[in-house]
């Protein structure tokens, strides 16, 4: 027996947990992030000091951002390693909710350790305690329950043993992982207990690769052989499984084209003949046209979000059927599809063997190859930036970045108009290069996620692309990057407003209300336009080295300089908002945002007419 506090026991336990997959073993909890206050400073905080040689610590500025950093780290590590996050009680705990939802929506593991109110209730209420008249055992931490894949409140020291083991089980479950929360009452954290030595033994959690059922595999192979126009939809599960090589071998054998979701982009290199780009509302014309005429959609590791299916309007063929290779039965049964419940790599390898000698007709290959070439010409037109002394458009910013990066770079984004442009235009060169969080599409994700990726892969250049709206949402972790001397590259695109939601507002009859910046003059009147703020100066005040780019020529040089920088660097550029010459192609498929059914304003009436036209094309696949 070893006498330790509950917090000391937890930190020591976490330092001895490992994952293993395909013969590779790595530490499960690579480090702990923390912001301290009453509720964790004397418990987990003291324990991290006690075991500083065993558990690395990172100091954050915002609790939500700490979760984003942990998620970025976990995604870069292929979900085989993650970070823990500790907070105080009250607002420190509730600030975790958005990050937890993001982790769970994206099926990415993160361990949350919020402080909680006294279990013994010596004083009731304590500072920051929410009193619930109908329930004495409820605290603000209960709002983490619906966004966690596992939740427990450790009200006695000995209860930590089953709770900690259950938490590790969920963190390492390839089908059911996400945010895991262990709420820790502050008195229990500091309470001593005699712990069995076995609790602190090294423990290895095997990340499984379940193989497909033989009957499902035979049915899947038969479905592929019978299809004339099959299309693969590559989702994030492909990356989580590290199944990129297996996908390429399957496609090389069958010559079936591959369209990718936001999470699945990069499953094939952009220049592979079968890669037809993004699918859905933000997809390419090539992929979406193939989807409209496909008779078999092979979903691999996708959850079929509304952006992927164009809100149920994309897969139009009368005889279209779905075959879903997914490790999670919940996702495998979507779209009324035939199921192949298995690890993505194991399933693709088995399906490749079962289809030996089978390939689609050459005419189909020529068709999607021609479509791929046509779309690439549109990408070239959007990227072209010949006028060196003018402001770049947003698409040209991406084109100039495309000139700079190699297979090693990681490009991170999450919200605004950039995800759509990236999905349509970006040329993904390697499986981990394209890092767009679009399951939750959370503004403020990019900068802390870049920190997490840089911690996971310090040898790779990491780019965080943010619009001005996103930057204003959560810039504080720039201080963390400076403190840790992590050479992330932050590109701030200043377009003076919320460009994405502004365009959406206009399309649904909202007339861009509340989506542009308004400046209040001394007489009380408002005018729309640029605010008298300087985001570049703000970034510099937080310790970043800032490179201002006034033109295409400046930006080209600044991006190259930033890539070579060995310290945190920001590139600030004001973009040309009138994307009339080299802007990105418009949406190639619909997205359902309900429009006012009754209105007096002409814009809303016209928007509703257009909405009704699209709704009639919606289809439930049964």
Coordinates of C-alpha atoms in Angstrom, one line a residue, residues 42-578:
X42 CA -4.3 22.5 -3.6
X43 CA -5.2 19.1 -5.0
X44 CA -4.2 18.4 -8.6
X45 CA -1.9 21.4 -8.6
X46 CA 0.1 20.1 -5.7
X47 CA 0.1 16.6 -7.2
X48 CA 1.6 17.9 -10.5
X49 CA 4.3 19.6 -8.4
X50 CA 4.9 16.3 -6.5
X51 CA 5.3 14.3 -9.7
X52 CA 6.6 17.0 -12.1
X53 CA 9.3 14.5 -13.3
X54 CA 6.6 12.1 -14.4
X55 CA 3.8 14.3 -15.8
X56 CA 4.7 17.3 -18.1
X57 CA 2.7 20.4 -17.5
X58 CA 1.5 23.1 -19.8
X59 CA 0.1 26.4 -18.6
X60 CA -3.0 27.7 -20.5
X61 CA -4.9 31.0 -20.6
X62 CA -8.4 29.8 -21.4
X63 CA -10.0 26.6 -20.4
X64 CA -11.8 26.0 -23.7
X65 CA -8.5 26.7 -25.5
X66 CA -6.7 24.1 -23.4
X67 CA -9.2 21.4 -24.5
X68 CA -8.6 22.5 -28.1
X69 CA -4.9 22.2 -27.7
X70 CA -5.4 18.7 -26.3
X71 CA -7.7 17.8 -29.2
X72 CA -5.2 19.1 -31.7
X73 CA -2.5 17.0 -30.1
X74 CA -4.7 13.9 -30.0
X75 CA -5.7 14.2 -33.7
X76 CA -2.0 14.6 -34.8
X77 CA -1.2 11.5 -32.7
X78 CA -3.9 9.5 -34.4
X79 CA -5.9 9.3 -31.2
X80 CA -3.2 7.1 -29.6
X81 CA -2.1 9.8 -27.2
X82 CA -3.8 12.8 -25.7
X83 CA -3.6 15.4 -22.9
X84 CA -5.5 15.9 -19.6
X85 CA -7.0 19.3 -18.7
X86 CA -7.4 20.4 -15.1
X87 CA -9.5 23.4 -14.0
X88 CA -10.9 25.1 -10.9
X89 CA -14.6 24.8 -10.0
X90 CA -17.2 27.2 -11.3
X91 CA -16.4 29.1 -14.5
X92 CA -13.2 27.2 -14.9
X93 CA -15.2 24.0 -15.2
X94 CA -18.0 25.3 -17.3
X95 CA -15.5 26.8 -19.8
X96 CA -14.7 23.2 -20.7
X97 CA -18.1 22.5 -22.2
X98 CA -17.5 23.8 -25.8
X99 CA -14.1 22.0 -26.0
X100 CA -15.7 18.8 -24.7
X101 CA -18.5 19.0 -27.3
X102 CA -15.9 19.5 -30.0
X103 CA -13.9 16.5 -28.9
X104 CA -16.9 14.2 -28.7
X105 CA -18.4 15.4 -32.0
X106 CA -15.1 14.7 -33.7
X107 CA -14.5 11.4 -31.8
X108 CA -11.2 12.6 -30.4
X109 CA -10.1 11.6 -26.9
X110 CA -9.4 14.2 -24.2
X111 CA -9.4 13.8 -20.4
X112 CA -11.1 16.6 -18.4
X113 CA -10.4 17.0 -14.7
X114 CA -12.6 19.8 -13.4
X115 CA -12.6 20.7 -9.8
X116 CA -15.9 20.3 -8.0
X117 CA -17.6 21.5 -4.8
X118 CA -16.9 19.8 -1.5
X119 CA -18.2 16.3 -1.3
X120 CA -18.4 16.5 2.5
X121 CA -20.3 19.9 2.4
X122 CA -18.6 21.5 5.4
X123 CA -19.8 24.9 4.0
X124 CA -22.7 25.1 1.7
X125 CA -22.7 27.0 -0.6
X126 CA -19.0 27.6 -1.3
X127 CA -17.6 30.2 -3.6
X128 CA -18.8 29.7 -7.2
X129 CA -21.2 26.9 -6.2
X130 CA -24.5 26.7 -8.1
X131 CA -27.3 25.9 -5.6
X132 CA -30.0 23.6 -7.1
X133 CA -33.1 23.6 -4.8
X134 CA -34.4 20.2 -6.0
X135 CA -31.1 18.3 -5.9
X136 CA -28.2 18.5 -3.5
X137 CA -25.8 16.4 -5.6
X138 CA -25.9 18.6 -8.7
X139 CA -23.1 21.0 -9.6
X140 CA -22.2 23.0 -12.7
X141 CA -20.0 20.1 -13.8
X142 CA -23.2 18.2 -14.6
X143 CA -23.4 20.3 -17.8
X144 CA -20.5 18.2 -19.0
X145 CA -22.5 15.0 -19.0
X146 CA -24.2 15.3 -22.4
X147 CA -20.9 16.3 -24.1
X148 CA -18.8 13.5 -22.5
X149 CA -18.5 9.9 -23.6
X150 CA -17.9 9.0 -20.0
X151 CA -18.6 11.1 -16.8
X152 CA -18.0 10.3 -13.2
X153 CA -17.9 12.3 -10.0
X154 CA -15.3 10.9 -7.6
X155 CA -16.8 11.5 -4.2
X156 CA -14.5 9.1 -2.3
X157 CA -10.8 8.4 -2.8
X158 CA -11.4 4.6 -3.3
X159 CA -13.9 5.4 -6.1
X160 CA -11.1 6.7 -8.2
X161 CA -9.9 3.2 -9.0
X162 CA -12.9 2.0 -11.0
X163 CA -13.5 5.6 -12.4
X164 CA -9.9 6.0 -13.7
X165 CA -10.0 2.5 -15.3
X166 CA -13.3 3.2 -17.0
X167 CA -12.0 6.6 -18.2
X168 CA -8.9 4.9 -19.8
X169 CA -11.2 2.3 -21.5
X170 CA -13.3 5.0 -23.2
X171 CA -10.3 7.1 -24.2
X172 CA -8.8 4.2 -26.0
X173 CA -12.0 2.8 -27.6
X174 CA -11.7 3.4 -31.3
X175 CA -15.5 3.5 -31.7
X176 CA -16.7 5.3 -28.6
X177 CA -14.0 7.8 -27.7
X178 CA -14.4 11.5 -27.1
X179 CA -14.3 13.8 -24.0
X180 CA -14.0 11.9 -20.7
X181 CA -14.8 13.8 -17.5
X182 CA -13.7 12.9 -14.0
X183 CA -15.2 15.6 -11.7
X184 CA -13.0 15.9 -8.6
X185 CA -14.5 17.5 -5.4
X186 CA -11.8 19.7 -4.0
X187 CA -11.8 18.1 -0.5
X188 CA -11.5 14.6 -2.1
X189 CA -8.5 15.7 -4.2
X190 CA -6.6 16.4 -1.0
X191 CA -7.8 13.4 1.0
X192 CA -5.2 10.7 1.7
X193 CA -5.9 7.0 1.1
X194 CA -3.9 3.7 1.2
X195 CA -3.6 2.8 -2.5
X196 CA -2.8 -0.8 -3.7
X197 CA 0.5 -0.8 -5.6
X198 CA -1.2 -2.6 -8.5
X199 CA -3.1 0.6 -9.3
X200 CA 0.2 2.3 -10.3
X201 CA 1.6 -0.6 -12.4
X202 CA 2.2 0.2 -16.1
X203 CA -0.9 -0.6 -18.0
X204 CA -1.1 -1.0 -21.8
X205 CA -4.5 -0.5 -23.5
X206 CA -4.7 -2.2 -26.9
X207 CA -6.4 -0.1 -29.6
X208 CA -8.3 -2.8 -31.5
X209 CA -8.6 -3.4 -35.2
X210 CA -11.7 -5.5 -35.5
X211 CA -12.0 -7.5 -38.7
X212 CA -15.2 -7.6 -40.8
X213 CA -17.7 -10.4 -40.4
X214 CA -17.3 -12.9 -43.3
X215 CA -20.9 -12.7 -44.3
X216 CA -20.9 -8.9 -44.3
X217 CA -17.7 -9.0 -46.3
X218 CA -19.1 -11.3 -48.9
X219 CA -22.2 -9.1 -49.3
X220 CA -20.1 -6.0 -49.5
X221 CA -17.9 -7.5 -52.2
X222 CA -21.0 -8.6 -54.2
X223 CA -22.4 -5.1 -54.0
X224 CA -19.2 -3.5 -55.3
X225 CA -19.0 -6.0 -58.2
X226 CA -22.6 -5.2 -59.2
X227 CA -22.1 -1.5 -59.2
X228 CA -21.5 0.4 -62.4
X229 CA -20.8 3.8 -60.9
X230 CA -19.4 3.3 -57.3
X231 CA -18.0 6.2 -55.4
X232 CA -16.0 6.1 -52.1
X233 CA -16.8 8.8 -49.5
X234 CA -13.7 9.0 -47.3
X235 CA -14.3 10.2 -43.8
X236 CA -12.3 11.0 -40.7
X237 CA -12.3 7.3 -39.6
X238 CA -9.8 6.6 -42.4
X239 CA -7.2 8.9 -40.7
X240 CA -8.0 7.6 -37.2
X241 CA -7.4 4.1 -38.5
X242 CA -4.2 5.1 -40.3
X243 CA -5.8 3.4 -43.3
X244 CA -4.5 5.7 -46.0
X245 CA -2.2 3.1 -47.6
X246 CA -5.0 0.5 -47.5
X247 CA -7.3 2.9 -49.3
X248 CA -4.7 3.7 -52.0
X249 CA -4.2 -0.1 -52.6
X250 CA -7.9 -0.6 -52.8
X251 CA -8.3 2.2 -55.2
X252 CA -5.3 1.2 -57.3
X253 CA -6.9 -2.2 -57.7
X254 CA -10.5 -1.2 -58.3
X255 CA -10.1 2.3 -59.8
X256 CA -13.1 3.6 -57.8
X257 CA -13.0 7.4 -57.4
X258 CA -12.6 8.8 -53.9
X259 CA -14.4 12.0 -52.6
X260 CA -13.6 13.2 -49.1
X261 CA -15.4 14.8 -46.3
X262 CA -13.7 17.7 -44.4
X263 CA -12.3 15.1 -41.8
X264 CA -11.3 12.7 -44.5
X265 CA -9.5 15.0 -46.9
X266 CA -5.9 13.9 -47.5
X267 CA -6.9 10.2 -47.4
X268 CA -5.4 10.2 -50.9
X269 CA -2.9 12.7 -52.2
X270 CA -4.5 15.4 -54.2
X271 CA -2.6 14.3 -57.4
X272 CA -3.7 10.6 -57.2
X273 CA -5.8 9.9 -60.3
X274 CA -8.8 8.7 -58.3
X275 CA -8.9 11.6 -55.9
X276 CA -11.9 13.8 -57.0
X277 CA -11.7 16.2 -54.0
X278 CA -14.2 17.3 -51.4
X279 CA -17.8 16.2 -51.4
X280 CA -21.1 18.0 -50.5
X281 CA -21.9 21.6 -50.0
X282 CA -18.3 22.6 -49.9
X283 CA -17.2 20.0 -52.3
X284 CA -15.9 20.0 -55.9
X285 CA -18.1 19.9 -59.0
X286 CA -16.4 16.6 -60.0
X287 CA -17.2 14.9 -56.7
X288 CA -20.7 16.2 -56.4
X289 CA -21.6 15.2 -60.0
X290 CA -20.3 11.7 -59.4
X291 CA -22.4 11.6 -56.2
X292 CA -25.5 12.6 -58.1
X293 CA -25.1 9.7 -60.5
X294 CA -23.6 7.0 -58.2
X295 CA -25.4 3.7 -57.9
X296 CA -23.2 2.6 -54.9
X297 CA -21.8 5.0 -52.3
X298 CA -19.1 3.3 -50.2
X299 CA -18.8 5.3 -47.0
X300 CA -15.5 4.6 -45.2
X301 CA -15.3 6.1 -41.7
X302 CA -17.9 8.8 -42.3
X303 CA -20.9 9.9 -40.2
X304 CA -22.7 11.5 -43.2
X305 CA -23.1 15.0 -41.9
X306 CA -25.5 17.4 -43.6
X307 CA -22.6 19.1 -45.4
X308 CA -21.6 15.7 -46.8
X309 CA -25.1 14.8 -48.0
X310 CA -26.1 18.3 -49.0
X311 CA -28.8 18.0 -46.5
X312 CA -30.2 14.9 -48.1
X313 CA -30.2 16.2 -51.7
X314 CA -26.9 15.0 -53.1
X315 CA -27.3 11.3 -53.9
X316 CA -30.0 11.5 -56.6
X317 CA -29.9 8.3 -58.5
X318 CA -33.1 6.2 -58.2
X319 CA -31.1 3.0 -57.7
X320 CA -28.4 4.4 -55.3
X321 CA -27.5 2.2 -52.4
X322 CA -25.0 2.6 -49.6
X323 CA -22.3 0.4 -48.2
X324 CA -20.8 1.6 -44.9
X325 CA -17.4 0.5 -43.7
X326 CA -17.3 1.8 -40.1
X327 CA -16.0 0.7 -36.8
X328 CA -19.0 2.2 -35.1
X329 CA -22.3 0.4 -35.7
X330 CA -24.2 3.7 -35.0
X331 CA -22.6 5.3 -38.1
X332 CA -22.5 2.1 -40.1
X333 CA -26.3 1.9 -40.2
X334 CA -26.8 5.4 -41.5
X335 CA -28.4 6.1 -44.9
X336 CA -30.1 2.6 -44.5
X337 CA -26.8 1.2 -45.8
X338 CA -25.5 -2.3 -45.9
X339 CA -22.9 -2.6 -43.1
X340 CA -19.3 -3.7 -43.0
X341 CA -18.6 -3.1 -39.3
X342 CA -14.8 -3.2 -38.9
X343 CA -11.7 -1.1 -38.5
X344 CA -11.2 0.9 -41.7
X345 CA -7.8 -0.5 -42.5
X346 CA -8.8 -4.1 -41.7
X347 CA -12.0 -3.7 -43.7
X348 CA -10.3 -2.2 -46.8
X349 CA -7.6 -4.8 -46.8
X350 CA -10.2 -7.6 -46.6
X351 CA -12.3 -6.0 -49.3
X352 CA -9.3 -5.5 -51.6
X353 CA -8.6 -9.2 -51.3
X354 CA -12.3 -10.2 -51.8
X355 CA -12.4 -8.1 -55.0
X356 CA -9.2 -9.3 -56.5
X357 CA -9.3 -8.8 -60.3
X358 CA -12.3 -6.5 -60.2
X359 CA -12.2 -2.9 -61.5
X360 CA -14.7 -0.3 -62.8
X361 CA -15.2 0.2 -66.5
X362 CA -12.5 2.3 -68.3
X363 CA -15.1 4.8 -69.5
X364 CA -15.9 5.6 -65.9
X365 CA -12.2 6.2 -65.2
X366 CA -11.9 8.5 -68.2
X367 CA -15.1 10.4 -67.1
X368 CA -13.9 11.2 -63.6
X369 CA -10.4 11.9 -64.8
X370 CA -11.7 14.5 -67.2
X371 CA -13.8 16.0 -64.4
X372 CA -10.7 16.2 -62.2
X373 CA -8.7 18.0 -64.8
X374 CA -11.5 20.6 -65.3
X375 CA -11.7 21.3 -61.6
X376 CA -8.0 21.7 -61.4
X377 CA -8.2 24.4 -64.0
X378 CA -10.7 26.2 -61.8
X379 CA -8.3 25.8 -58.8
X380 CA -5.5 27.3 -60.8
X381 CA -7.7 30.3 -61.8
X382 CA -8.6 30.9 -58.2
X383 CA -5.0 30.6 -56.9
X384 CA -3.4 32.7 -59.7
X385 CA -1.8 35.8 -58.2
X386 CA 0.0 37.6 -61.0
X387 CA -0.7 41.2 -59.9
X388 CA 2.0 41.6 -57.3
X389 CA 1.1 45.1 -56.0
X390 CA -2.6 44.5 -55.2
X391 CA -4.3 43.0 -52.2
X392 CA -4.8 39.2 -52.5
X393 CA -8.2 37.6 -52.4
X394 CA -8.7 34.8 -49.8
X395 CA -8.3 32.2 -52.5
X396 CA -5.0 33.8 -53.6
X397 CA -3.8 33.6 -50.0
X398 CA -4.4 29.9 -50.1
X399 CA -2.6 29.7 -53.5
X400 CA 0.4 31.5 -52.2
X401 CA 0.5 29.2 -49.2
X402 CA 0.2 26.3 -51.6
X403 CA 3.5 27.5 -53.2
X404 CA 5.3 27.4 -49.8
X405 CA 4.2 24.2 -48.1
X406 CA 5.6 20.7 -48.5
X407 CA 4.3 17.3 -47.4
X408 CA 5.5 18.1 -43.9
X409 CA 3.3 21.2 -43.2
X410 CA 0.1 21.0 -41.3
X411 CA -2.7 23.5 -42.1
X412 CA -5.3 24.1 -39.4
X413 CA -8.7 25.8 -39.7
X414 CA -12.2 25.4 -38.3
X415 CA -14.7 28.2 -39.0
X416 CA -15.8 31.0 -41.3
X417 CA -15.5 31.0 -45.0
X418 CA -12.0 29.4 -45.0
X419 CA -13.3 25.8 -44.5
X420 CA -15.3 25.9 -47.7
X421 CA -12.5 27.4 -49.7
X422 CA -10.0 24.8 -48.3
X423 CA -12.3 21.9 -48.9
X424 CA -12.8 22.9 -52.5
X425 CA -9.3 24.1 -53.4
X426 CA -6.6 22.8 -51.0
X427 CA -4.2 20.3 -52.5
X428 CA -3.5 17.9 -49.6
X429 CA -0.1 16.4 -49.9
X430 CA 0.0 14.0 -46.9
X431 CA -2.5 12.4 -44.5
X432 CA -1.9 14.8 -41.6
X433 CA -1.5 18.0 -43.6
X434 CA -5.2 19.0 -43.8
X435 CA -6.5 19.7 -40.3
X436 CA -9.9 21.3 -40.6
X437 CA -12.2 20.9 -37.6
X438 CA -15.6 20.9 -39.1
X439 CA -17.6 18.5 -36.9
X440 CA -18.2 21.4 -34.5
X441 CA -16.7 24.2 -36.6
X442 CA -15.6 26.0 -33.5
X443 CA -14.4 29.6 -33.8
X444 CA -11.2 30.0 -31.7
X445 CA -10.0 26.4 -32.3
X446 CA -7.2 27.1 -34.7
X447 CA -4.5 28.8 -32.5
X448 CA -4.7 26.4 -29.6
X449 CA -5.0 23.4 -31.9
X450 CA -1.8 24.5 -33.6
X451 CA -0.1 24.5 -30.3
X452 CA -1.3 21.0 -29.7
X453 CA -0.1 19.8 -33.1
X454 CA 3.3 21.5 -32.6
X455 CA 3.7 19.7 -29.3
X456 CA 2.8 16.4 -31.0
X457 CA 5.0 16.9 -34.1
X458 CA 7.7 19.5 -33.3
X459 CA 9.5 18.8 -36.5
X460 CA 6.6 19.9 -38.7
X461 CA 5.7 23.5 -39.7
X462 CA 2.2 24.2 -38.4
X463 CA -0.1 26.9 -39.8
X464 CA -3.2 28.3 -38.1
X465 CA -5.4 30.1 -40.6
X466 CA -7.8 32.5 -39.0
X467 CA -10.2 35.2 -40.1
X468 CA -10.5 38.4 -38.1
X469 CA -13.8 37.2 -36.5
X470 CA -12.2 34.0 -35.3
X471 CA -9.1 35.7 -34.1
X472 CA -11.1 38.1 -31.9
X473 CA -12.9 35.0 -30.4
X474 CA -9.8 33.5 -28.8
X475 CA -6.4 35.0 -29.4
X476 CA -5.0 34.5 -25.9
X477 CA -3.2 31.2 -26.5
X478 CA -0.7 33.2 -28.6
X479 CA 0.8 33.9 -25.2
X480 CA 1.2 30.2 -24.5
X481 CA 2.9 29.7 -27.9
X482 CA 5.3 32.5 -27.0
X483 CA 5.9 31.1 -23.5
X484 CA 6.6 27.6 -24.8
X485 CA 8.6 29.0 -27.8
X486 CA 6.5 27.0 -30.3
X487 CA 7.2 28.2 -33.8
X488 CA 3.6 28.1 -35.0
X489 CA 2.7 30.3 -37.9
X490 CA -0.6 32.2 -37.6
X491 CA -2.1 33.8 -40.7
X492 CA -4.7 36.4 -39.9
X493 CA -6.9 37.2 -42.9
X494 CA -8.5 40.6 -42.2
X495 CA -11.8 41.0 -44.2
X496 CA -13.5 43.3 -41.7
X497 CA -16.4 41.2 -40.7
X498 CA -18.0 37.8 -40.5
X499 CA -17.7 36.9 -44.2
X500 CA -19.1 33.4 -44.1
X501 CA -22.2 34.0 -42.0
X502 CA -22.7 37.4 -43.8
X503 CA -23.0 35.6 -47.1
X504 CA -25.3 33.0 -45.6
X505 CA -27.4 35.8 -44.1
X506 CA -27.8 37.4 -47.5
X507 CA -28.8 34.1 -49.1
X508 CA -31.6 33.4 -46.6
X509 CA -33.1 36.9 -46.5
X510 CA -31.3 38.2 -43.5
X511 CA -29.6 41.0 -45.5
X512 CA -26.3 40.6 -43.6
X513 CA -27.9 42.0 -40.5
X514 CA -25.5 41.8 -37.5
X515 CA -22.8 40.1 -39.5
X516 CA -20.7 43.2 -40.4
X517 CA -18.8 45.5 -38.1
X518 CA -20.6 48.7 -37.1
X519 CA -18.8 51.8 -35.8
X520 CA -20.7 54.2 -33.5
X521 CA -19.9 57.8 -34.2
X522 CA -19.9 60.6 -31.6
X523 CA -23.4 61.6 -32.7
X524 CA -24.7 58.1 -32.0
X525 CA -25.1 57.1 -35.6
X526 CA -23.7 53.8 -37.0
X527 CA -21.8 53.1 -40.1
X528 CA -20.7 49.8 -41.4
X529 CA -17.1 49.3 -42.3
X530 CA -13.6 48.7 -40.9
X531 CA -13.2 49.3 -37.2
X532 CA -10.3 51.4 -35.9
X533 CA -8.5 48.3 -34.5
X534 CA -5.2 46.8 -35.4
X535 CA -5.1 43.0 -35.0
X536 CA -1.4 42.8 -36.1
X537 CA -0.5 45.2 -33.2
X538 CA -2.6 43.1 -30.9
X539 CA -0.7 39.9 -31.9
X540 CA 2.6 41.7 -31.4
X541 CA 1.5 42.9 -28.0
X542 CA 1.0 39.2 -27.0
X543 CA 4.6 38.4 -28.0
X544 CA 4.3 37.3 -31.6
X545 CA 6.7 38.3 -34.3
X546 CA 4.4 40.0 -36.9
X547 CA 4.9 40.3 -40.6
X548 CA 2.5 42.7 -42.3
X549 CA 1.7 42.0 -45.9
X550 CA 0.1 44.8 -47.9
X551 CA 0.1 43.1 -51.3
X552 CA 0.5 39.8 -53.2
X553 CA 4.3 40.4 -53.4
X554 CA 4.5 41.1 -49.7
X555 CA 2.5 38.1 -48.8
X556 CA 4.5 35.7 -50.9
X557 CA 7.7 36.9 -49.1
X558 CA 6.1 36.9 -45.7
X559 CA 4.8 33.3 -45.9
X560 CA 8.2 32.1 -46.9
X561 CA 9.8 34.0 -44.1
X562 CA 7.3 32.7 -41.6
X563 CA 7.8 29.1 -42.7
X564 CA 11.5 29.3 -42.0
X565 CA 11.0 31.1 -38.6
X566 CA 12.1 29.4 -35.4
X567 CA 9.8 31.4 -33.2
X568 CA 6.0 32.0 -33.1
X569 CA 5.3 34.2 -36.1
X570 CA 2.1 35.9 -37.4
X571 CA 1.4 36.9 -41.0
X572 CA -1.2 39.6 -41.2
X573 CA -2.9 40.4 -44.5
X574 CA -5.9 42.4 -45.4
X575 CA -7.8 40.6 -48.2
X576 CA -9.6 41.9 -51.2
X577 CA -13.3 41.0 -50.5
X578 CA -14.6 41.5 -54.0

